[in-house]
Amino acid sequence: MMKMTMRWYGPDDSVTLENILQVPGMAGIVSALHDLKPGEAVTIDRLEERKKIIESMGLKWLVIESIPVHESIKLGKTERDKFIENYIQSIRNMGKVGIPVLCYNFMPVFDWTRTNLAMQNADGSTALSFAQSDLGKIDLSRGTSDLPGWGGTYTVEELNELLADYKNVDDATLFENLAYFLRKVIPVAEEAGVLMAIHPDDPPWSIFGLPRIVRNAETLQALLEVVDSPHNGLTFCTGSLGASEENNLPAMIRQFGHRINFVHARNIKRTSSRDFYESKHPSEFGSVNMFEVMRALHDIGFTGPIRPDHGRMIWGESGRPGYGLYDRALGATYLYGLMEAIEHTK
Ligand code: DNO
């Protein structure tokens, strides 16, 4: 049986642990220390403190999502070793505190990117969406203020410096830098009992001319081969990978099998090869056949953590884009129903 989880942003989250606990079938929590500076090691004390809060509600902290990878590591700069040492320290501390899965990503400069955080649906709800042509209109030389969700993340100077650094990094170099990182951290993750789970690029193609290397069966296979260990695994995100029509998700799940350490199950509706919006979770409303995804996960014997992902804003809720309570709870309940049906028809 997979372990149903939900993401919790910590004590400041408007969605409380009690809210999450009341959703049927919750086995655990996905959380992170979001105030950690990029490149900083997370201490045992901070982890213990968060863990106590989660456990006091009778829940388990099953996944850290995420500990960000410092840009110098992605860029392959000389100072990367210092930051890799910090990362290693974080993994060791996680192991000591007993948190089993670490979700992270290797996307240059920008984590997940959307062009609209509140696309209006006909039923009055709103959803996140991505339109390649809208992205093309954003002029990054003026900073991130026009990029939804990223305003103020970098100063204009910081951003320009980063973008200039990436001019010398193509897909092959970025991959080499990922391989360098994996060869250092995976042996530590093995010792510490931590399952690493890289998150795919979202969207799974190049944006702003930046390299992107975690986006289809071929690139995922290549990174898994760098260190052939169950600790070098994947976050299988159906929304990210599903945005690209080339990705046959059930086939990929069967291909990667036990290397899937964590699942993000959400649906998207592709409206062209480079445009999509985030739909209701059930298959009927999106481009991802969630039943086939869940069946493939069942077939490979997946017993790890799975969570509903971004939800729409419904019933007048407002909050962190994608991370309100109501639609994620509907998503979790739907996934739970699929799970139960699949288990019982075997
Ligand atoms: C968005 C998430 C991502 C994810 C990171 C993992 O909602 O799926 O931000 O947490 O990419 O490192």
XYZ file of C-alpha atoms in Angstrom, residues 32 40 70 81 101 107 149 160 162 170 211 257 270 324 338:
15
model
C 10.727 21.397 4.697
C 23.077 26.037 4.300
C 23.063 25.646 -4.399
C 32.569 21.386 -2.789
C 12.959 10.499 1.706
C 16.602 23.101 -12.265
C 5.450 33.536 -8.271
C 21.837 38.836 -14.438
C 23.297 33.864 -12.721
C 24.772 23.482 -21.760
C 19.589 23.988 -19.836
C 10.136 0.573 -11.019
C -2.326 20.089 -22.437
C -4.894 25.411 -0.693
C -8.326 4.572 -6.970
